[in-house]
Amino acid sequence: MSTHASDKHLLYKIAKAYYQDELTQHDIARRFGLSRVKVSRLLEQARQEGIVKITVVPPPGTFADLERQLEARFGLLEAVVVAPARYDRANVVRELGQAAADCLMRCLKGREILTMSWGTTLRATVDALPSRNWPHMTVVQMAGGLGRPEAEVYGSDLTRRAAQALGARSRMIPAPGIVASKLARDALLADTHIAETLAMAARADVALVGLGALTPDSVVLQVSSLLTEEQINELKALGMVGDIALRCYDAYGRPIRHEVNERIIALELDQIKRIPRVIGVAGGTGKYESIRAALRGGLINVLVTDDRTATRLLSEPDSHRAER
Amino acid sequence: MSTHASDKHLLYKIAKAYYQDELTQHDIARRFGLSRVKVSRLLEQARQEGIVKITVVPPPGTFADLERQLEARFGLLEAVVVAPARYDRANVVRELGQAAADCLMRCLKGREILTMSWGTTLRATVDALPSRNWPHMTVVQMAGGLGRPEAEVYGSDLTRRAAQALGARSRMIPAPGIVASKLARDALLADTHIAETLAMAARADVALVGLGALTPDSVVLQVSSLLTEEQINELKALGMVGDIALRCYDAYGRPIRHEVNERIIALELDQIKRIPRVIGVAGGTGKYESIRAALRGGLINVLVTDDRTATRLLSEPDSHRAER
DNA sequence: TACACATCCGTGCAAATGCACAAACGCATT
DNA sequence: AATGCGTTTGTGCATTTGCACGGATGTGTA
């Protein structure tokens, strides 16, 4: 199939003219007395035969290739991998927050709706946000806070602070994330402001979420005394490996059917899935299963994580899909 | 001016997506949440900063770079340099002919007017022409032959053979190239067929010419007894270094004003210059000054020559233009 | 010779790309 | 706070490029 020496000569001349002298295909065609299509085809051939070599030099000290593999394997829009200086939780979270903030800022123009959950990682993200003046942006809370005073740090306050940093309007959910009964939940959802806030969150352009895991230091497990030991065990028995905005999912990112769901005030997983850009931030020890599940289930399409977790995610040759 | 490490990372990712995954700029913009223009600019930056490297591999055993230098220096459409196996005149001419034939064929589609002069090099070129069937092409003689029987080999016959090889129509000049008097010339030019032939040659799409030189074996000097020793000396005194189709020029490719011109039946240099593509074929010892002059004067815009001559043409750092 | 097959080629059109322009912005100085 | 300058940004448009299609050409086989 490959052409022979005499032609390579022509391929070389044309490739040089195109890639080095930056002539247009049209000009080259005129000079060499060929048709434009032919020049196009010869260039294609020159690329295929390796006469033209295009290399992209990886910048040192980054994990661009790791990112590319993650993107390819899990169908992500983007993956961001950071290399924490130390792997203690505090530092990992801080560096993840920085990276997530960068990643978020890059895709914001100042006129969109951003919805976010809360958690320690998102707290770090908000801390890393630069200040802007975007009056046309709105930051919307995605899930109720926790029913305690100190929980405010992880509830509405994060949304408020994010909006403040960006000079944006904010829209909070003045309610706990988990209430005592379905009845109480329904009552709160009947509130116009809460309902509208959730509706707005559902049609956000970008979502920023942390990925919860079943680790002992998990905010949900620690703080929310509304989940009894028994209920937690039930959820585990149903396969729960993590949560996004209090919505629990199994190892394949599928929502877990459990009574608890009906007492939660937050976007549902399906609603989150429909948001065009869902940035999931999580890393460090213990988050692996939850991240893997969120990726498998397509719950997020942008992942910000650390290099160890990234490597581990790529090391397993398993399937993305749940078997039926 | 150059941006720093944090950005290089993004440049790399985008460059990879574009050049390796072959995504469109539009798709990349959507994935990374950027505008399309921005992606375009980042790619430009990535190229400038050397993150994207495009190399064109020179095929071994060719003189592509020599050619490129000739093209650049003398403003040629194309230069073709061959490396003869041996440098005896016969072999050089043979290889030049082959290369010229290739070069000519490449830019012919089968519907144009080709005009040609004659000479030993063009003879070799015609010998190397492949056979085609191009009834819509016309091959037109550019200059009269020489006034002797054996001269036919260098006159109309070459045109005829070229046309035959290509399956094209031919248009010959049934007259000698140099006649005894201006009166005789004018009489021949009054002939409708000759006049129309010359007119047709003048509006040819492609010209194929040899470059004559003042070497002892020059066809013109040898055969045409119509040029006296004295006339030849006069021409030399006027600075003649070579000829195209019997039209003499000086070291800067300018036509030489001499009585002989009025006895010649051939296109004038200015007419030749106006042909869109003029392929000059010449090489070997002794042709150097003539080639250099033709290049300086812009008499040809495609040159087919040997590597030694090419190197020599590039070695002189002189000006292209005549001083006034 | 005729036919079938395959390859090559250029035209027309749609997609992709680059570019000029003007608005918006950040920044620093007044 | 207001002003000026330089930079960055996106929109609209012209150019450039890829691609499908039908026609032409060449080749091998019956």
XYZ file of C-alpha atoms (C1' of nucleotides) in Angstrom:
708
model
C 0.000 0.000 0.000
C 2.749 2.416 0.849
C 4.095 4.467 -1.964
C 7.714 4.440 -2.897
C 10.730 6.653 -2.634
C 10.007 8.880 -5.581
C 6.734 9.978 -4.049
C 8.097 10.526 -0.583
C 10.071 13.299 -2.031
C 6.939 15.102 -3.083
C 5.239 14.340 0.206
C 8.143 15.911 2.011
C 8.112 19.055 -0.058
C 4.405 19.520 0.385
C 4.515 18.772 4.090
C 7.326 21.259 4.550
C 5.454 23.914 2.662
C 2.331 23.297 4.704
C 3.648 22.803 8.206
C 6.754 24.928 8.117
C 6.118 27.651 5.610
C 2.445 27.643 6.600
C 1.206 27.983 3.075
C -2.414 27.065 2.485
C -3.258 23.900 0.634
C -4.569 26.086 -2.125
C -1.260 27.911 -2.542
C 0.681 24.684 -2.506
C -1.595 23.254 -5.143
C -0.989 26.237 -7.382
C 2.752 26.123 -6.909
C 3.128 22.484 -7.667
C 0.446 22.400 -10.281
C -1.772 19.995 -8.385
C -5.394 20.119 -7.389
C -6.262 21.260 -3.891
C -7.877 17.946 -3.024
C -4.765 16.156 -4.044
C -2.648 18.268 -1.743
C -5.074 17.496 1.054
C -4.758 13.792 0.342
C -0.997 13.910 0.079
C -0.786 15.648 3.425
C -2.987 12.981 4.926
C -0.651 10.407 3.447
C 2.423 12.202 4.727
C 0.984 12.084 8.227
C 0.143 8.415 7.939
C 3.530 7.471 6.571
C 5.246 9.253 9.404
C 6.848 11.891 7.226
C 5.040 14.405 9.375
C 5.446 13.773 13.066
C 3.417 15.713 15.587
C 4.506 15.314 19.172
C 2.980 16.935 22.203
C 5.539 17.421 24.928
C 4.260 16.573 28.408
C 5.011 19.323 30.887
C 7.054 17.943 33.777
C 5.537 17.389 37.185
C 1.978 16.900 36.064
C -0.210 13.898 35.556
C -1.637 14.791 32.234
C -1.490 11.257 30.939
C -3.111 9.841 33.996
C -5.854 12.350 33.442
C -6.234 11.398 29.833
C -6.566 7.754 30.741
C -9.211 8.522 33.311
C -11.092 10.630 30.822
C -10.985 7.907 28.224
C -11.837 5.044 30.520
C -14.735 6.624 32.352
C -15.975 8.881 29.599
C -15.265 12.025 31.531
C -15.272 15.509 30.148
C -12.175 16.143 32.159
C -10.065 14.663 34.881
C -7.741 16.638 37.122
C -5.079 14.815 39.081
C -3.009 16.512 41.747
C 0.103 15.293 43.504
C -0.202 16.296 47.145
C 3.051 17.164 48.866
C 1.950 14.973 51.799
C -0.837 12.485 51.970
C -2.373 13.392 55.299
C -6.043 14.127 54.967
C -5.737 17.845 55.684
C -3.185 18.420 52.999
C -4.873 16.237 50.417
C -8.118 18.073 50.940
C -6.420 21.436 50.670
C -4.724 20.584 47.427
C -7.835 19.025 45.984
C -9.705 22.175 46.869
C -7.177 24.294 45.057
C -7.314 22.159 41.954
C -11.092 21.999 41.995
C -11.322 25.753 42.324
C -9.009 26.211 39.331
C -10.946 23.714 37.310
C -14.239 25.318 38.217
C -13.108 28.847 37.492
C -11.811 27.839 34.116
C -15.221 26.879 32.862
C -17.219 29.721 34.393
C -17.880 32.848 32.461
C -19.938 34.677 35.055
C -23.463 34.160 33.820
C -24.348 30.640 34.831
C -26.070 28.812 37.629
C -23.758 26.857 39.885
C -25.131 24.378 42.334
C -23.101 22.784 45.083
C -23.341 20.389 47.958
C -21.124 20.633 50.984
C -18.485 18.728 52.910
C -14.906 19.109 53.991
C -13.543 18.896 50.466
C -15.924 21.491 49.114
C -15.055 23.670 52.034
C -11.466 23.570 50.888
C -12.620 24.338 47.372
C -14.527 27.383 48.444
C -11.546 28.524 50.459
C -9.490 28.442 47.296
C -11.910 30.418 45.153
C -10.538 33.693 43.857
C -12.688 36.760 44.153
C -14.758 37.889 41.201
C -17.585 40.241 40.530
C -20.232 38.285 38.750
C -23.654 39.690 39.574
C -25.282 37.568 36.879
C -24.176 34.305 38.410
C -26.178 32.392 40.952
C -24.868 29.858 43.432
C -27.545 27.446 44.570
C -27.454 25.047 47.461
C -28.097 21.502 46.359
C -28.893 19.803 49.644
C -30.145 20.823 53.035
C -27.658 21.234 55.837
C -27.487 19.133 58.916
C -29.922 19.791 61.684
C -27.450 21.190 64.115
C -25.854 24.535 64.671
C -22.320 23.482 63.850
C -23.598 21.889 60.696
C -24.144 25.275 59.167
C -20.505 25.252 58.314
C -21.301 22.419 55.993
C -24.656 23.633 54.844
C -25.880 26.971 53.655
C -22.794 28.740 54.789
C -20.625 27.163 52.129
C -22.983 28.253 49.411
C -23.123 31.730 50.857
C -19.364 31.998 51.029
C -18.930 30.723 47.506
C -21.402 33.274 46.215
C -19.683 35.978 48.149
C -16.287 35.145 46.732
C -17.662 35.243 43.207
C -19.756 38.337 43.749
C -22.739 36.231 42.769
C -26.287 35.920 44.023
C -26.938 32.971 46.280
C -29.889 30.762 46.895
C -29.926 28.745 50.089
C -32.048 25.920 51.418
C -33.098 26.946 54.900
C -33.733 23.426 56.047
C -31.937 20.351 57.305
C -30.825 17.755 54.804
C -32.378 14.874 56.693
C -35.561 15.248 58.613
C -37.367 12.924 60.945
C -40.186 11.815 58.711
C -41.497 11.771 55.192
C -44.256 14.007 56.404
C -41.836 16.621 57.622
C -39.954 16.418 54.352
C -43.112 16.915 52.306
C -44.053 19.859 54.426
C -40.737 21.525 53.793
C -40.875 20.774 50.087
C -44.230 22.494 49.995
C -42.477 25.683 50.923
C -42.273 27.805 47.787
C -38.794 29.040 48.392
C -37.356 25.611 49.061
C -39.113 24.072 46.120
C -37.975 26.807 43.787
C -34.439 26.560 45.042
C -34.317 22.860 44.351
C -35.858 23.433 40.945
C -33.223 25.987 40.179
C -30.476 23.644 41.329
C -31.848 21.008 38.994
C -31.344 23.230 35.978
C -27.912 24.448 36.968
C -25.190 24.676 34.350
C -22.497 23.382 36.639
C -22.572 21.293 39.785
C -19.797 21.055 42.315
C -20.061 18.025 44.559
C -18.023 16.082 47.044
C -18.178 12.321 47.074
C -19.053 10.937 50.477
C -17.672 7.618 51.649
C -18.296 5.201 54.468
C -15.282 6.214 56.437
C -15.434 6.827 60.158
C -14.715 10.508 59.739
C -17.506 10.940 57.236
C -19.484 14.035 58.043
C -22.762 12.296 57.384
C -22.081 9.374 59.660
C -20.537 11.461 62.373
C -22.834 14.365 62.653
C -26.222 13.301 61.540
C -27.605 11.610 64.535
C -30.776 11.254 62.560
C -29.373 8.158 60.954
C -29.424 5.411 63.504
C -26.803 2.722 63.650
C -29.446 0.344 62.388
C -30.314 2.436 59.387
C -26.695 2.787 58.494
C -26.289 -0.950 58.638
C -29.346 -1.385 56.451
C -27.850 0.938 53.880
C -24.580 -0.932 53.969
C -26.448 -4.157 53.529
C -28.088 -2.688 50.438
C -24.634 -2.055 49.029
C -24.077 1.588 49.792
C -20.535 2.733 49.168
C -20.933 6.491 49.157
C -23.163 9.491 48.647
C -23.472 12.710 46.756
C -25.465 15.393 48.528
C -26.807 12.813 50.967
C -28.099 10.626 48.163
C -26.614 7.169 48.652
C -25.468 4.929 45.826
C -24.132 1.419 45.440
C -20.870 0.217 43.929
C -22.195 0.934 40.443
C -23.451 4.389 41.233
C -27.085 3.315 41.299
C -29.382 4.958 43.834
C -30.166 2.825 46.842
C -33.811 2.298 47.551
C -34.364 2.875 51.211
C -36.820 4.660 53.402
C -34.197 7.231 54.290
C -34.454 8.692 50.802
C -37.877 9.963 51.558
C -36.615 12.019 54.444
C -33.909 13.811 52.521
C -34.057 17.297 51.132
C -31.659 17.430 48.225
C -31.478 16.904 44.501
C -31.905 13.289 43.479
C -29.081 11.445 41.741
C -30.968 11.393 38.466
C -31.417 15.120 38.626
C -27.735 15.620 39.297
C -26.888 13.352 36.393
C -28.795 15.640 34.071
C -26.693 18.674 34.898
C -24.334 19.270 31.954
C -21.204 19.534 34.041
C -20.869 17.797 37.375
C -17.519 18.292 39.015
C -16.798 15.652 41.629
C -14.024 16.370 44.089
C -12.660 13.577 46.246
C -9.415 11.907 47.102
C -7.267 10.460 49.814
C -7.623 7.215 51.673
C -11.034 5.650 51.838
C -12.699 7.482 49.010
C -11.771 4.952 46.376
C -14.934 2.843 46.285
C -17.159 5.865 46.326
C -15.298 7.518 43.465
C -15.235 4.349 41.432
C -18.955 3.960 41.911
C -19.702 7.550 40.921
C -17.614 7.097 37.806
C -19.237 3.812 36.895
C -22.658 5.283 37.334
C -21.863 8.404 35.374
C -22.896 10.525 38.327
C -20.089 12.971 37.620
C -18.338 13.925 34.412
C -15.435 15.870 35.811
C -13.244 14.322 38.477
C -10.718 16.041 40.673
C -8.629 13.621 42.676
C -5.106 12.758 43.816
C -2.559 10.725 41.918
C -2.714 7.658 44.147
C -6.435 7.330 43.806
C -6.152 8.004 40.093
C -3.590 5.251 39.653
C -5.698 2.865 41.631
C -8.783 3.659 39.592
C -6.876 2.765 36.466
C -5.213 -0.329 37.818
C -8.379 -2.403 38.010
C -9.318 -3.880 34.675
C -12.947 -4.337 35.689
C -16.084 -3.393 33.850
C -17.813 -0.078 34.120
C -21.280 -1.453 34.158
C -23.219 -3.356 36.706
C -24.110 -6.900 35.754
C -27.788 -7.591 35.776
C 5.650 36.856 27.933
C 5.578 33.111 28.351
C 2.999 31.729 30.700
C 3.943 29.554 33.603
C 3.702 25.968 34.665
C 0.081 25.924 35.736
C -1.055 26.877 32.256
C 1.230 24.511 30.429
C -0.761 21.737 31.909
C -3.900 22.964 30.208
C -2.044 23.618 26.984
C -0.833 20.061 27.001
C -4.250 18.595 27.577
C -5.783 20.637 24.832
C -2.960 19.954 22.413
C -3.240 16.239 23.072
C -6.957 16.288 22.528
C -6.541 18.182 19.287
C -3.523 16.578 17.687
C -3.767 13.087 19.059
C -7.411 12.412 19.707
C -8.282 14.585 16.712
C -11.173 16.248 18.417
C -12.369 19.481 16.881
C -11.699 22.746 18.626
C -15.411 23.005 19.168
C -15.581 19.696 21.016
C -12.575 20.558 23.129
C -14.149 23.853 24.049
C -17.312 22.116 25.177
C -15.432 19.533 27.182
C -13.271 21.962 29.025
C -15.898 24.631 29.309
C -13.993 27.171 27.242
C -14.924 29.209 24.226
C -13.910 27.952 20.816
C -11.779 30.993 20.122
C -9.923 30.427 23.318
C -9.087 26.881 22.356
C -7.829 28.159 19.027
C -5.614 30.653 20.800
C -4.346 28.145 23.313
C -3.384 25.805 20.505
C -1.528 28.619 18.818
C 0.249 29.239 22.100
C 1.040 25.575 22.550
C 2.699 25.557 19.157
C 4.682 28.675 19.893
C 5.845 27.467 23.281
C 7.050 24.239 21.775
C 4.561 22.052 23.587
C 3.452 20.931 20.165
C 6.313 19.953 17.918
C 5.736 19.302 14.253
C 8.651 17.764 12.431
C 8.824 16.813 8.796
C 11.192 13.945 8.240
C 13.407 14.380 5.184
C 13.395 11.273 3.006
C 16.933 9.976 2.588
C 18.792 10.339 -0.664
C 17.014 13.420 -1.901
C 17.859 17.060 -1.991
C 14.644 18.445 -0.704
C 16.302 21.106 1.378
C 18.513 22.210 -1.443
C 15.368 22.552 -3.469
C 13.644 24.558 -0.801
C 16.551 26.937 -0.592
C 16.564 27.434 -4.312
C 12.855 28.068 -4.292
C 13.159 30.608 -1.527
C 16.177 32.389 -2.880
C 15.071 32.741 -6.457
C 11.350 32.921 -5.890
C 10.672 29.752 -7.774
C 7.437 27.840 -7.808
C 9.472 24.704 -7.563
C 13.006 23.436 -7.804
C 13.944 19.861 -8.598
C 17.448 18.662 -7.849
C 18.734 15.313 -9.016
C 21.875 13.471 -8.028
C 23.303 11.915 -11.166
C 25.068 8.610 -10.670
C 27.909 9.920 -12.835
C 28.604 13.418 -13.966
C 29.413 12.830 -17.622
C 27.253 14.941 -19.857
C 25.272 12.035 -21.277
C 24.254 10.744 -17.923
C 23.482 14.117 -16.422
C 21.263 14.943 -19.354
C 19.498 11.626 -19.114
C 18.739 12.026 -15.442
C 17.703 15.631 -15.836
C 15.344 14.525 -18.555
C 13.789 11.940 -16.313
C 13.287 14.403 -13.500
C 11.924 17.066 -15.791
C 9.485 14.618 -17.299
C 8.244 13.647 -13.826
C 7.958 17.246 -12.818
C 6.109 18.140 -15.975
C 3.713 15.234 -15.786
C 2.837 16.048 -12.231
C 1.376 19.376 -13.133
C -0.408 18.386 -16.321
C -4.007 17.343 -16.259
C -4.471 16.733 -19.953
C -6.282 19.860 -21.060
C -3.618 22.509 -21.297
C -1.335 24.055 -23.854
C 2.298 23.096 -23.510
C 4.956 24.934 -25.421
C 8.531 23.767 -25.692
C 11.819 24.655 -27.222
C 14.394 22.071 -28.169
C 17.922 20.954 -27.376
C 19.721 17.938 -26.057
C 18.253 18.219 -22.568
C 14.721 18.550 -23.836
C 15.366 15.594 -26.067
C 16.141 13.577 -22.987
C 13.021 14.917 -21.368
C 10.831 13.860 -24.230
C 12.474 10.446 -24.210
C 11.401 10.080 -20.604
C 7.778 11.063 -21.111
C 5.291 8.324 -20.319
C 2.519 7.674 -22.768
C -0.860 9.240 -22.203
C -4.013 9.790 -24.158
C -4.821 13.436 -23.886
C -6.635 14.558 -27.022
C -7.461 17.904 -25.416
C -3.870 18.849 -24.873
C -1.801 20.734 -27.410
C 1.968 20.769 -27.653
C 3.259 23.850 -29.413
C 6.690 24.513 -30.758
C 8.211 27.643 -29.320
C 11.054 28.296 -31.690
C 11.910 27.430 -35.226
C 14.344 24.632 -35.893
C 17.726 24.938 -37.427
C 18.063 25.335 -41.139
C 19.528 21.942 -41.835
C 18.177 18.488 -42.294
C 19.778 16.974 -39.230
C 18.525 19.887 -37.217
C 15.032 18.507 -37.396
C 15.963 16.323 -34.478
C 16.169 19.483 -32.507
C 13.300 21.296 -34.061
C 9.780 20.284 -34.879
C 10.505 16.663 -34.339
C 10.813 17.039 -30.610
C 7.468 18.749 -30.381
C 5.923 16.086 -32.543
C 7.327 13.287 -30.435
C 6.217 14.906 -27.227
C 2.705 15.289 -28.565
C 2.718 11.729 -29.730
C 3.757 10.414 -26.364
C 1.014 12.347 -24.644
C -1.604 11.556 -27.256
C -1.938 15.276 -27.759
C -2.370 17.535 -30.734
C 0.761 19.242 -31.952
C 1.481 22.543 -33.510
C 4.780 22.909 -35.283
C 6.694 25.854 -36.719
C 7.701 24.811 -40.214
C 10.575 27.239 -40.407
C 14.147 27.662 -39.292
C 14.850 29.412 -36.047
C 17.347 31.767 -37.546
C 17.021 33.104 -41.021
C 19.330 35.153 -43.155
C 17.610 38.508 -42.961
C 14.971 40.484 -41.179
C 13.092 40.517 -44.445
C 13.010 36.747 -44.568
C 11.879 36.619 -40.936
C 9.050 39.062 -41.564
C 7.949 37.094 -44.559
C 7.726 33.921 -42.509
C 5.932 35.672 -39.684
C 3.356 36.837 -42.169
C 2.428 33.234 -42.681
C -0.851 32.650 -40.905
C 0.037 29.266 -39.562
C 3.365 30.360 -38.145
C 1.920 33.507 -36.655
C -0.929 31.609 -35.030
C 1.415 28.994 -33.718
C 3.577 31.583 -32.045
C 0.494 33.290 -30.661
C -0.685 30.010 -29.239
C 2.706 29.353 -27.715
C 2.564 32.753 -26.087
C -0.614 31.851 -24.237
C 0.513 28.403 -23.188
C -0.150 27.184 -19.674
C 3.192 25.517 -19.335
C 6.509 26.028 -21.055
C 9.324 23.526 -21.118
C 12.653 25.039 -22.017
C 16.301 24.187 -22.006
C 18.838 26.794 -21.014
C 21.531 27.264 -23.629
C 25.059 28.196 -22.655
C 28.174 29.369 -24.388
C 29.910 26.004 -24.288
C 31.695 24.593 -27.294
C 29.209 21.756 -27.627
C 26.268 24.132 -27.663
C 23.889 23.149 -30.390
C 23.377 26.708 -31.414
C 27.012 27.500 -31.807
C 27.894 24.259 -33.468
C 25.199 23.811 -35.979
C 23.889 27.148 -36.926
C 26.279 28.383 -39.454
C 24.050 31.381 -39.841
C 25.749 32.929 -36.871
C 29.182 34.025 -37.925
C 32.159 33.979 -35.654
C 31.956 37.729 -35.615
C 28.330 37.836 -34.577
C 28.974 35.417 -31.790
C 31.791 37.590 -30.557
C 29.530 40.603 -30.704
C 26.964 38.844 -28.599
C 29.596 37.833 -26.082
C 30.796 41.385 -25.974
C 27.261 42.472 -25.155
C 27.319 40.143 -22.164
C 25.516 37.099 -23.476
C 25.742 34.128 -21.164
C 23.008 31.912 -22.523
C 19.765 31.566 -24.408
C 16.278 30.214 -24.165
C 14.752 29.239 -27.456
C 17.476 31.112 -29.327
C 16.748 34.318 -27.419
C 19.997 35.458 -25.845
C 20.244 37.036 -22.435
C 22.946 38.590 -20.294
C 24.149 37.651 -16.809
C 20.985 39.114 -15.299
C 18.603 37.425 -17.652
C 17.952 40.596 -19.629
C 17.457 40.286 -23.388
C 20.438 41.308 -25.445
C 19.787 43.928 -28.061
C 21.427 42.808 -31.258
C 20.590 42.615 -34.864
C 20.391 38.836 -34.669
C 17.168 39.095 -32.710
C 15.403 40.361 -35.759
C 16.262 37.242 -37.676
C 14.934 34.807 -35.132
C 11.627 33.012 -35.225
C 10.718 32.187 -31.651
C 8.865 33.555 -28.657
C 10.538 36.549 -27.124
C 11.860 36.396 -23.581
C 9.156 38.707 -22.338
C 6.512 36.483 -23.821
C 8.041 33.455 -22.179
C 8.138 35.259 -18.875
C 4.413 35.757 -19.025
C 3.678 32.044 -19.232
C 2.384 30.940 -15.817
C 4.724 28.007 -15.487
C 8.102 27.924 -17.208
C 10.090 24.817 -16.492
C 13.777 25.301 -17.161
C 15.896 22.199 -17.465
C 19.657 22.481 -17.378
C 22.624 21.108 -15.521
C 26.138 19.794 -15.737
C 29.340 21.644 -16.375
C 29.165 24.948 -18.143
C 25.511 25.697 -17.627
C 26.004 27.556 -14.388
C 26.152 31.139 -15.640
C 23.211 30.629 -17.939
C 21.060 29.135 -15.188
C 21.998 31.818 -12.717
C 21.093 34.463 -15.264
C 17.749 32.883 -16.063
C 16.967 32.715 -12.353
C 18.012 36.276 -11.717
C 15.928 37.493 -14.605
C 12.915 35.467 -13.586
C 12.864 33.869 -16.991
C 11.850 30.541 -15.492
C 9.924 29.687 -12.350
C 10.608 25.995 -12.166
C 14.181 24.740 -12.299
C 15.347 21.202 -12.862
C 19.062 20.785 -12.298
C 21.743 18.620 -10.726
C 22.977 18.830 -7.135
C 26.377 20.287 -7.970
C 24.908 23.138 -9.916
C 22.302 23.637 -7.219
C 24.940 23.866 -4.524
C 26.938 26.285 -6.571
C 23.930 28.475 -7.208
C 23.374 28.722 -3.487
C 26.991 29.231 -2.531
C 27.276 32.703 -4.012
C 25.895 35.361 -1.732
C 25.363 37.776 -4.568
C 22.351 39.860 -5.433
C 19.603 38.715 -7.693
C 19.199 41.986 -9.450
C 21.277 43.787 -11.967
C 22.778 47.021 -10.728
C 21.756 49.988 -12.798
C -12.868 -7.204 -27.431
C -15.718 -6.694 -23.852
C -16.796 -6.594 -19.221
C -16.163 -6.125 -14.356
C -13.646 -4.338 -10.749
C -10.932 -1.222 -8.475
C -8.596 2.974 -8.042
C -8.060 7.751 -8.774
C -9.756 12.292 -9.491
C -12.139 16.773 -9.209
C -16.649 19.253 -8.107
C -19.886 20.964 -4.613
C -20.997 21.478 -0.075
C -20.685 21.446 4.973
C -17.804 21.665 8.708
C -13.942 23.649 10.890
C -10.711 27.208 11.459
C -8.600 31.795 11.647
C -9.133 36.649 11.978
C -10.677 41.502 12.501
C -13.314 44.149 15.274
C -15.237 46.090 19.277
C -16.678 45.580 23.880
C -15.273 44.396 28.551
C -11.977 44.004 31.813
C -8.004 44.570 34.954
C -4.618 47.505 36.454
C -2.276 51.453 37.673
C -1.939 56.198 37.879
C -3.966 60.727 38.574
C -13.347 57.815 42.233
C -12.050 58.735 37.643
C -9.120 58.156 33.728
C -6.088 56.009 30.643
C -3.779 52.113 28.629
C -2.933 47.465 27.627
C -4.798 42.953 27.687
C -8.236 39.630 27.137
C -12.652 38.183 25.511
C -16.378 36.739 22.373
C -19.195 37.608 17.906
C -19.572 37.648 12.919
C -17.563 36.692 8.805
C -14.104 35.013 5.274
C -11.109 31.515 4.494
C -9.589 27.036 4.754
C -10.299 22.243 5.043
C -12.435 17.646 4.880
C -15.605 14.695 2.705
C -19.186 12.325 -0.141
C -20.413 11.783 -4.574
C -20.301 10.694 -9.553
C -17.338 10.280 -13.440
C -13.099 8.955 -15.584
C -9.234 5.936 -16.044
C -6.670 1.825 -15.853
C -6.228 -3.280 -15.157
C -7.092 -7.923 -15.254
C -10.050 -11.684 -16.799
C -13.267 -14.130 -19.563
